[in-house]
Amino acid sequence: MPIPMQTVSEWYNEIVERAGLAEHSPVRGCMTIKPYGWALWENIQRPLDEAFRRTGHQNAYFPLFIPLSFLAKEAQHVEGFAQECAVVTHYRIKTNPETRNVSIDPEAALEEPLVVRPTSETIIWDAFRGWIQSYRDLPLLINQWANVVRWEKRPRLFLRTAEFLWQEGHTAHATAEEALQEALRMLDLYEEFVQEYLAIPVIKGRKTPNERFAGAVETFTIETLLIDGKALQAGTSHFLGQNFARAFDVKFLNAQNELEYVWATSWGVSTRLVGAVILSHGDEKGLILPPKIAPIQVIIIPIWRSEEERASIVSKAHEIAAHLRAKGLRIKVDDDPQHRPGWKFNEWELRGVPLRIALGPRDLETDTLEVAWRYTGEKQTYPTQEAIQRIPEWLEATQLALFERAKARIQSQTHVVDSYAEMRDILEKAGGFILAHWDGTTETELAIKEETGATIRCIPFNTNPELGKCIYSGRVSQQRVLFARAY
RNA sequence: CGAGGCGUGGCGCAGCCCGGUAGCGCACCUGCUUUGGGAGCAGGGGGUCAGCGGUUCAAAUCCGCUCGCCUCGACCA
């Protein structure tokens, strides 16, 4: 990718704002998602929501506020989130009409402070207690679309905001085996969605105990690598064991009439995925959006020299748009007289529209149009009918090509490494994924993190067991794990 | 939380050192000419200079305090 590693951060902020995805809000760490960014998020949400329904999940909604005492019920869970909680302590403010000052009314303190949810396990499991009596109530498969708040010290637009939007699935099962299968099934669903819709290759695996979700028995993850060589956790799925069932006393009667604690999972993906798309496919001209999620799949730009030409060309452009919309495509005709064609070319490239059609006086005479591909920059003229017919296949081909391009990039950024010195060298120079042996201890993991900034992103599923020596301690290792510096 | 940077029309910035009529580019409004890779000319509108206090005849500018945001780190399912 033609964006130098050192400038990616600057590029990213500029693109997010100039492309109209989002902007910084008056509240530190929180962003305003603008219409184009929201349309993109909706195009991510919709197919995901459909997939959850197909797999038997139901949507529900739980409160934004969580009583402080609820968080305290699962020891590891509260430990994990304690450092980043926003807390509501009062329910009223006072106004002074003379000074026009507004202040918190000290008389109005809540008896029990409310935590703005950083995640909803606790309030959901409190509710589940009342929903589950018998094995006949299981499995209980619930999903929630919501906003959550984690008071991040170092926010970044989309990638790590203090408030973010996500879905969180929460399920309850009669057996450990069934819950584990559910956690793995949803991880597979995430993998398929991210690769197929976002054209982002991911590596599936399990987290080390140190990187596990607070309160989970096992955390599974899909990890990807962005253009600057930094890793991003794109989605997670947790096997929670009976931890939350015990904390919230959720039991069921099994077929033998015995009381048992329920087994649980939770899983989520967030608006972070928008950041992943930007930093997987973008180039120096701006965004490159995969056709399946692009708010506009084809932009049509009419070009005219006089008012007479304008009328006939614009009407031809809308005619072409109608044909394409009839095929179920998302099309926009940019007939805004405020801007000239060159301005529009740049603008829609910045916004990442996969295909562009330019239609001018020359084309009107020959019944042709010019097609331009965003991801290659290639331009070619086609007879109008042929173009209309072939655009769906071109969009599909673009979707696949973006995935293959990202896959090749990540492959080139992935290094199988057998010496610690080499690992440090690669991390310093270009970043990337490092596949190396690890002795399985948290001490080694933390020491490597301390010295290199790299963490174990996951213990990948799809690697063959391979005996080796730990890159750090020299002790025996059963398989390679995936290291990287991460967002 | 540590280190840097920045708060001046909607956006990006200059002016501050050396106090004295708030300026430039983009955007916006009007008109004409333009339109196949970010158009040109002419005219025009818009700013409590982050806030509070101090020094001074006079403060965007000097002094003090406060607030906010950004970047880089530490931290972070």
PDB file of C-alpha atoms in Angstrom, chain A residues 49-277:
ATOM      1  CA  ASP A  49     -28.691  -9.249  12.190  1.00  0.00           C
ATOM      2  CA  GLU A  50     -30.145 -11.539   9.520  1.00  0.00           C
ATOM      3  CA  ALA A  51     -27.460 -14.110  10.227  1.00  0.00           C
ATOM      4  CA  PHE A  52     -28.249 -14.040  13.959  1.00  0.00           C
ATOM      5  CA  ARG A  53     -31.934 -14.633  13.200  1.00  0.00           C
ATOM      6  CA  ARG A  54     -31.126 -17.483  10.823  1.00  0.00           C
ATOM      7  CA  THR A  55     -29.158 -19.165  13.610  1.00  0.00           C
ATOM      8  CA  GLY A  56     -32.095 -18.949  15.984  1.00  0.00           C
ATOM      9  CA  HIS A  57     -31.271 -15.858  18.028  1.00  0.00           C
ATOM     10  CA  GLN A  58     -33.807 -13.258  19.121  1.00  0.00           C
ATOM     11  CA  ASN A  59     -33.206  -9.569  19.689  1.00  0.00           C
ATOM     12  CA  ALA A  60     -34.049  -7.965  23.022  1.00  0.00           C
ATOM     13  CA  TYR A  61     -33.015  -4.839  24.905  1.00  0.00           C
ATOM     14  CA  PHE A  62     -31.661  -4.354  28.412  1.00  0.00           C
ATOM     15  CA  PRO A  63     -31.019  -1.143  30.395  1.00  0.00           C
ATOM     16  CA  LEU A  64     -28.155   1.260  29.787  1.00  0.00           C
ATOM     17  CA  PHE A  65     -27.570   1.512  33.554  1.00  0.00           C
ATOM     18  CA  ILE A  66     -26.245  -1.249  35.744  1.00  0.00           C
ATOM     19  CA  PRO A  67     -26.452  -1.108  39.553  1.00  0.00           C
ATOM     20  CA  LEU A  68     -22.926  -0.949  40.953  1.00  0.00           C
ATOM     21  CA  SER A  69     -23.628  -4.002  43.101  1.00  0.00           C
ATOM     22  CA  PHE A  70     -24.335  -6.127  40.005  1.00  0.00           C
ATOM     23  CA  LEU A  71     -20.850  -5.608  38.636  1.00  0.00           C
ATOM     24  CA  ALA A  72     -19.387  -6.649  41.966  1.00  0.00           C
ATOM     25  CA  LYS A  73     -21.034 -10.078  41.800  1.00  0.00           C
ATOM     26  CA  GLU A  74     -18.495 -11.600  39.425  1.00  0.00           C
ATOM     27  CA  ALA A  75     -15.045 -10.927  40.877  1.00  0.00           C
ATOM     28  CA  GLN A  76     -12.922 -11.275  37.727  1.00  0.00           C
ATOM     29  CA  HIS A  77     -15.464  -9.366  35.659  1.00  0.00           C
ATOM     30  CA  VAL A  78     -15.485  -6.262  37.845  1.00  0.00           C
ATOM     31  CA  GLU A  79     -11.708  -6.431  38.129  1.00  0.00           C
ATOM     32  CA  GLY A  80     -11.406  -6.312  34.351  1.00  0.00           C
ATOM     33  CA  PHE A  81     -13.660  -3.309  33.836  1.00  0.00           C
ATOM     34  CA  ALA A  82     -13.085  -1.306  37.030  1.00  0.00           C
ATOM     35  CA  GLN A  83     -10.572   1.068  35.429  1.00  0.00           C
ATOM     36  CA  GLU A  84     -12.863   2.265  32.670  1.00  0.00           C
ATOM     37  CA  CYS A  85     -16.357   2.735  34.050  1.00  0.00           C
ATOM     38  CA  ALA A  86     -18.538   5.826  33.729  1.00  0.00           C
ATOM     39  CA  VAL A  87     -20.753   6.163  36.798  1.00  0.00           C
ATOM     40  CA  VAL A  88     -24.026   8.014  37.331  1.00  0.00           C
ATOM     41  CA  THR A  89     -24.275   9.328  40.875  1.00  0.00           C
ATOM     42  CA  HIS A  90     -26.997  12.019  40.746  1.00  0.00           C
ATOM     43  CA  TYR A  91     -30.401  12.430  39.182  1.00  0.00           C
ATOM     44  CA  ARG A  92     -30.888  16.221  39.246  1.00  0.00           C
ATOM     45  CA  ILE A  93     -29.093  19.474  38.470  1.00  0.00           C
ATOM     46  CA  LYS A  94     -29.615  22.952  39.873  1.00  0.00           C
ATOM     47  CA  THR A  95     -29.905  26.164  37.897  1.00  0.00           C
ATOM     48  CA  ASN A  96     -29.219  29.638  39.147  1.00  0.00           C
ATOM     49  CA  PRO A  97     -31.204  32.152  37.054  1.00  0.00           C
ATOM     50  CA  GLU A  98     -29.003  35.079  38.150  1.00  0.00           C
ATOM     51  CA  THR A  99     -25.556  33.683  37.430  1.00  0.00           C
ATOM     52  CA  ARG A 100     -26.901  31.262  34.774  1.00  0.00           C
ATOM     53  CA  ASN A 101     -24.759  28.602  36.421  1.00  0.00           C
ATOM     54  CA  VAL A 102     -25.810  25.000  36.260  1.00  0.00           C
ATOM     55  CA  SER A 103     -24.512  22.587  38.860  1.00  0.00           C
ATOM     56  CA  ILE A 104     -25.157  19.119  40.218  1.00  0.00           C
ATOM     57  CA  ASP A 105     -27.688  19.159  43.029  1.00  0.00           C
ATOM     58  CA  PRO A 106     -25.844  17.635  46.003  1.00  0.00           C
ATOM     59  CA  GLU A 107     -29.224  16.766  47.517  1.00  0.00           C
ATOM     60  CA  ALA A 108     -29.936  14.456  44.611  1.00  0.00           C
ATOM     61  CA  ALA A 109     -27.383  11.692  45.090  1.00  0.00           C
ATOM     62  CA  LEU A 110     -28.536   8.214  44.065  1.00  0.00           C
ATOM     63  CA  GLU A 111     -28.669   5.708  46.872  1.00  0.00           C
ATOM     64  CA  GLU A 112     -26.814   3.237  44.686  1.00  0.00           C
ATOM     65  CA  PRO A 113     -24.607   4.575  41.880  1.00  0.00           C
ATOM     66  CA  LEU A 114     -25.362   3.292  38.377  1.00  0.00           C
ATOM     67  CA  VAL A 115     -22.617   2.201  36.024  1.00  0.00           C
ATOM     68  CA  VAL A 116     -23.110   2.985  32.354  1.00  0.00           C
ATOM     69  CA  ARG A 117     -22.781  -0.499  30.838  1.00  0.00           C
ATOM     70  CA  PRO A 118     -19.304  -1.393  29.606  1.00  0.00           C
ATOM     71  CA  THR A 119     -20.922  -4.707  28.577  1.00  0.00           C
ATOM     72  CA  SER A 120     -24.186  -6.271  29.667  1.00  0.00           C
ATOM     73  CA  GLU A 121     -23.438  -9.696  31.118  1.00  0.00           C
ATOM     74  CA  THR A 122     -24.450  -8.714  34.638  1.00  0.00           C
ATOM     75  CA  ILE A 123     -27.769  -7.035  33.943  1.00  0.00           C
ATOM     76  CA  ILE A 124     -28.688  -9.723  31.429  1.00  0.00           C
ATOM     77  CA  TRP A 125     -27.883 -12.605  33.753  1.00  0.00           C
ATOM     78  CA  ASP A 126     -29.866 -10.943  36.477  1.00  0.00           C
ATOM     79  CA  ALA A 127     -32.826 -10.995  34.076  1.00  0.00           C
ATOM     80  CA  PHE A 128     -32.104 -14.556  32.904  1.00  0.00           C
ATOM     81  CA  ARG A 129     -32.615 -15.781  36.478  1.00  0.00           C
ATOM     82  CA  GLY A 130     -36.294 -15.038  36.040  1.00  0.00           C
ATOM     83  CA  TRP A 131     -36.495 -16.454  32.509  1.00  0.00           C
ATOM     84  CA  ILE A 132     -35.013 -19.874  33.151  1.00  0.00           C
ATOM     85  CA  GLN A 133     -36.587 -22.578  35.321  1.00  0.00           C
ATOM     86  CA  SER A 134     -36.279 -25.799  33.369  1.00  0.00           C
ATOM     87  CA  TYR A 135     -34.119 -27.453  30.735  1.00  0.00           C
ATOM     88  CA  ARG A 136     -37.132 -26.819  28.509  1.00  0.00           C
ATOM     89  CA  ASP A 137     -36.325 -23.093  28.653  1.00  0.00           C
ATOM     90  CA  LEU A 138     -32.894 -23.803  27.172  1.00  0.00           C
ATOM     91  CA  PRO A 139     -31.099 -22.929  25.084  1.00  0.00           C
ATOM     92  CA  LEU A 140     -31.924 -19.250  25.477  1.00  0.00           C
ATOM     93  CA  LEU A 141     -30.420 -17.360  22.533  1.00  0.00           C
ATOM     94  CA  ILE A 142     -30.527 -13.568  22.890  1.00  0.00           C
ATOM     95  CA  ASN A 143     -28.856 -10.712  21.028  1.00  0.00           C
ATOM     96  CA  GLN A 144     -28.860  -7.013  21.819  1.00  0.00           C
ATOM     97  CA  TRP A 145     -27.900  -4.057  19.610  1.00  0.00           C
ATOM     98  CA  ALA A 146     -26.698  -1.339  21.932  1.00  0.00           C
ATOM     99  CA  ASN A 147     -24.183   1.322  22.836  1.00  0.00           C
ATOM    100  CA  VAL A 148     -21.662   0.714  25.591  1.00  0.00           C
ATOM    101  CA  VAL A 149     -19.167   2.981  27.347  1.00  0.00           C
ATOM    102  CA  ARG A 150     -15.585   2.211  28.284  1.00  0.00           C
ATOM    103  CA  TRP A 151     -13.623   5.184  29.527  1.00  0.00           C
ATOM    104  CA  GLU A 152     -10.660   4.634  27.252  1.00  0.00           C
ATOM    105  CA  LYS A 153      -7.519   6.579  28.004  1.00  0.00           C
ATOM    106  CA  ARG A 154      -6.440   6.718  24.411  1.00  0.00           C
ATOM    107  CA  PRO A 155      -9.417   6.876  22.040  1.00  0.00           C
ATOM    108  CA  ARG A 156      -9.297   6.656  18.256  1.00  0.00           C
ATOM    109  CA  LEU A 157     -12.189   7.230  15.861  1.00  0.00           C
ATOM    110  CA  PHE A 158     -14.030   3.924  15.313  1.00  0.00           C
ATOM    111  CA  LEU A 159     -11.112   1.781  16.514  1.00  0.00           C
ATOM    112  CA  ARG A 160     -11.427   2.652  20.183  1.00  0.00           C
ATOM    113  CA  THR A 161     -14.030   5.208  21.209  1.00  0.00           C
ATOM    114  CA  ALA A 162     -15.278   5.809  24.733  1.00  0.00           C
ATOM    115  CA  GLU A 163     -18.816   5.140  23.570  1.00  0.00           C
ATOM    116  CA  PHE A 164     -19.271   2.577  20.843  1.00  0.00           C
ATOM    117  CA  LEU A 165     -22.072   0.712  19.145  1.00  0.00           C
ATOM    118  CA  TRP A 166     -22.137  -3.050  18.957  1.00  0.00           C
ATOM    119  CA  GLN A 167     -24.158  -6.181  19.222  1.00  0.00           C
ATOM    120  CA  GLU A 168     -23.715  -8.495  22.155  1.00  0.00           C
ATOM    121  CA  GLY A 169     -25.062 -12.010  22.058  1.00  0.00           C
ATOM    122  CA  HIS A 170     -25.838 -13.712  25.367  1.00  0.00           C
ATOM    123  CA  THR A 171     -26.870 -17.327  25.460  1.00  0.00           C
ATOM    124  CA  ALA A 172     -27.727 -19.879  28.133  1.00  0.00           C
ATOM    125  CA  HIS A 173     -27.362 -23.643  27.759  1.00  0.00           C
ATOM    126  CA  ALA A 174     -27.957 -26.870  29.647  1.00  0.00           C
ATOM    127  CA  THR A 175     -24.508 -28.309  29.082  1.00  0.00           C
ATOM    128  CA  ALA A 176     -20.930 -27.120  28.884  1.00  0.00           C
ATOM    129  CA  GLU A 177     -20.495 -28.860  25.562  1.00  0.00           C
ATOM    130  CA  GLU A 178     -23.478 -27.099  24.005  1.00  0.00           C
ATOM    131  CA  ALA A 179     -22.341 -23.691  25.251  1.00  0.00           C
ATOM    132  CA  LEU A 180     -18.846 -24.265  23.918  1.00  0.00           C
ATOM    133  CA  GLN A 181     -20.281 -25.253  20.535  1.00  0.00           C
ATOM    134  CA  GLU A 182     -22.375 -22.083  20.503  1.00  0.00           C
ATOM    135  CA  ALA A 183     -19.319 -19.918  21.208  1.00  0.00           C
ATOM    136  CA  LEU A 184     -17.430 -21.604  18.372  1.00  0.00           C
ATOM    137  CA  ARG A 185     -20.421 -21.443  16.016  1.00  0.00           C
ATOM    138  CA  MET A 186     -20.690 -17.674  16.485  1.00  0.00           C
ATOM    139  CA  LEU A 187     -16.959 -17.270  15.977  1.00  0.00           C
ATOM    140  CA  ASP A 188     -17.356 -19.085  12.655  1.00  0.00           C
ATOM    141  CA  LEU A 189     -20.257 -16.811  11.773  1.00  0.00           C
ATOM    142  CA  TYR A 190     -18.077 -13.748  12.472  1.00  0.00           C
ATOM    143  CA  GLU A 191     -15.236 -15.161  10.408  1.00  0.00           C
ATOM    144  CA  GLU A 192     -17.513 -15.792   7.467  1.00  0.00           C
ATOM    145  CA  PHE A 193     -19.180 -12.398   7.716  1.00  0.00           C
ATOM    146  CA  VAL A 194     -15.981 -10.373   8.028  1.00  0.00           C
ATOM    147  CA  GLN A 195     -14.315 -12.210   5.168  1.00  0.00           C
ATOM    148  CA  GLU A 196     -17.321 -12.288   2.864  1.00  0.00           C
ATOM    149  CA  TYR A 197     -18.795  -8.834   3.472  1.00  0.00           C
ATOM    150  CA  LEU A 198     -15.863  -6.728   4.623  1.00  0.00           C
ATOM    151  CA  ALA A 199     -13.315  -8.580   2.447  1.00  0.00           C
ATOM    152  CA  ILE A 200     -11.022  -8.753   5.465  1.00  0.00           C
ATOM    153  CA  PRO A 201      -9.071 -11.965   6.073  1.00  0.00           C
ATOM    154  CA  VAL A 202      -8.947 -13.068   9.703  1.00  0.00           C
ATOM    155  CA  ILE A 203      -7.173 -15.633  11.801  1.00  0.00           C
ATOM    156  CA  LYS A 204      -9.279 -17.584  14.252  1.00  0.00           C
ATOM    157  CA  GLY A 205      -7.909 -18.719  17.545  1.00  0.00           C
ATOM    158  CA  ARG A 206      -8.141 -18.722  21.303  1.00  0.00           C
ATOM    159  CA  LYS A 207      -6.835 -16.035  23.643  1.00  0.00           C
ATOM    160  CA  THR A 208      -4.213 -16.778  26.256  1.00  0.00           C
ATOM    161  CA  PRO A 209      -5.431 -16.713  29.881  1.00  0.00           C
ATOM    162  CA  ASN A 210      -3.838 -13.292  30.224  1.00  0.00           C
ATOM    163  CA  GLU A 211      -5.801 -11.854  27.282  1.00  0.00           C
ATOM    164  CA  ARG A 212      -9.089 -13.511  28.161  1.00  0.00           C
ATOM    165  CA  PHE A 213     -12.348 -11.601  28.667  1.00  0.00           C
ATOM    166  CA  ALA A 214     -12.869 -10.792  32.331  1.00  0.00           C
ATOM    167  CA  GLY A 215     -15.130 -13.530  33.648  1.00  0.00           C
ATOM    168  CA  ALA A 216     -14.690 -15.985  30.746  1.00  0.00           C
ATOM    169  CA  VAL A 217     -13.415 -19.540  30.891  1.00  0.00           C
ATOM    170  CA  GLU A 218     -12.280 -19.343  27.298  1.00  0.00           C
ATOM    171  CA  THR A 219     -12.137 -16.435  24.834  1.00  0.00           C
ATOM    172  CA  PHE A 220     -12.061 -16.992  21.082  1.00  0.00           C
ATOM    173  CA  THR A 221     -11.140 -14.275  18.626  1.00  0.00           C
ATOM    174  CA  ILE A 222     -10.818 -13.323  14.998  1.00  0.00           C
ATOM    175  CA  GLU A 223      -7.692 -11.242  14.436  1.00  0.00           C
ATOM    176  CA  THR A 224      -6.687  -9.255  11.391  1.00  0.00           C
ATOM    177  CA  LEU A 225      -3.707  -7.181  10.367  1.00  0.00           C
ATOM    178  CA  LEU A 226      -4.056  -3.620   9.115  1.00  0.00           C
ATOM    179  CA  ILE A 227      -2.023  -1.779   6.488  1.00  0.00           C
ATOM    180  CA  ASP A 228       0.305  -0.273   9.094  1.00  0.00           C
ATOM    181  CA  GLY A 229       1.319  -3.695  10.407  1.00  0.00           C
ATOM    182  CA  LYS A 230      -0.745  -3.486  13.583  1.00  0.00           C
ATOM    183  CA  ALA A 231      -3.193  -6.185  14.601  1.00  0.00           C
ATOM    184  CA  LEU A 232      -6.857  -5.639  15.347  1.00  0.00           C
ATOM    185  CA  GLN A 233      -9.232  -7.870  17.260  1.00  0.00           C
ATOM    186  CA  ALA A 234     -12.217  -7.829  14.918  1.00  0.00           C
ATOM    187  CA  GLY A 235     -14.603  -9.929  16.992  1.00  0.00           C
ATOM    188  CA  THR A 236     -14.703 -12.143  20.065  1.00  0.00           C
ATOM    189  CA  SER A 237     -16.776 -15.000  21.377  1.00  0.00           C
ATOM    190  CA  HIS A 238     -16.585 -16.209  24.961  1.00  0.00           C
ATOM    191  CA  PHE A 239     -17.357 -19.465  26.704  1.00  0.00           C
ATOM    192  CA  LEU A 240     -18.340 -18.209  30.146  1.00  0.00           C
ATOM    193  CA  GLY A 241     -18.730 -21.553  31.874  1.00  0.00           C
ATOM    194  CA  GLN A 242     -21.045 -21.251  34.880  1.00  0.00           C
ATOM    195  CA  ASN A 243     -19.374 -18.089  36.197  1.00  0.00           C
ATOM    196  CA  PHE A 244     -22.281 -15.742  35.609  1.00  0.00           C
ATOM    197  CA  ALA A 245     -24.899 -18.364  36.465  1.00  0.00           C
ATOM    198  CA  ARG A 246     -23.256 -18.779  39.869  1.00  0.00           C
ATOM    199  CA  ALA A 247     -22.857 -15.036  40.373  1.00  0.00           C
ATOM    200  CA  PHE A 248     -26.538 -14.418  39.563  1.00  0.00           C
ATOM    201  CA  ASP A 249     -27.891 -17.710  40.841  1.00  0.00           C
ATOM    202  CA  VAL A 250     -29.369 -18.928  37.573  1.00  0.00           C
ATOM    203  CA  LYS A 251     -30.279 -22.606  37.890  1.00  0.00           C
ATOM    204  CA  PHE A 252     -32.489 -24.973  35.921  1.00  0.00           C
ATOM    205  CA  LEU A 253     -34.074 -28.338  36.600  1.00  0.00           C
ATOM    206  CA  ASN A 254     -32.703 -31.015  34.296  1.00  0.00           C
ATOM    207  CA  ALA A 255     -34.692 -33.972  32.990  1.00  0.00           C
ATOM    208  CA  GLN A 256     -33.705 -35.930  36.090  1.00  0.00           C
ATOM    209  CA  ASN A 257     -35.302 -33.244  38.273  1.00  0.00           C
ATOM    210  CA  GLU A 258     -31.915 -32.032  39.576  1.00  0.00           C
ATOM    211  CA  LEU A 259     -30.975 -28.367  39.957  1.00  0.00           C
ATOM    212  CA  GLU A 260     -27.949 -27.266  37.907  1.00  0.00           C
ATOM    213  CA  TYR A 261     -26.255 -23.994  37.082  1.00  0.00           C
ATOM    214  CA  VAL A 262     -26.700 -22.792  33.500  1.00  0.00           C
ATOM    215  CA  TRP A 263     -23.797 -22.625  31.017  1.00  0.00           C
ATOM    216  CA  ALA A 264     -23.219 -19.378  29.156  1.00  0.00           C
ATOM    217  CA  THR A 265     -21.662 -17.637  26.151  1.00  0.00           C
ATOM    218  CA  SER A 266     -21.339 -14.056  25.020  1.00  0.00           C
ATOM    219  CA  TRP A 267     -20.017 -12.653  21.744  1.00  0.00           C
ATOM    220  CA  GLY A 268     -19.760  -9.292  20.025  1.00  0.00           C
ATOM    221  CA  VAL A 269     -18.601  -7.139  17.169  1.00  0.00           C
ATOM    222  CA  SER A 270     -18.660  -3.368  17.113  1.00  0.00           C
ATOM    223  CA  THR A 271     -18.307  -0.145  15.109  1.00  0.00           C
ATOM    224  CA  ARG A 272     -14.612  -0.963  15.279  1.00  0.00           C
ATOM    225  CA  LEU A 273     -15.288  -2.983  12.118  1.00  0.00           C
ATOM    226  CA  VAL A 274     -15.686   0.307  10.239  1.00  0.00           C
ATOM    227  CA  GLY A 275     -12.138   1.204  11.270  1.00  0.00           C
ATOM    228  CA  ALA A 276     -10.989  -2.224  10.126  1.00  0.00           C
ATOM    229  CA  VAL A 277     -12.466  -1.657   6.661  1.00  0.00           C
TER     230      VAL A 277
END
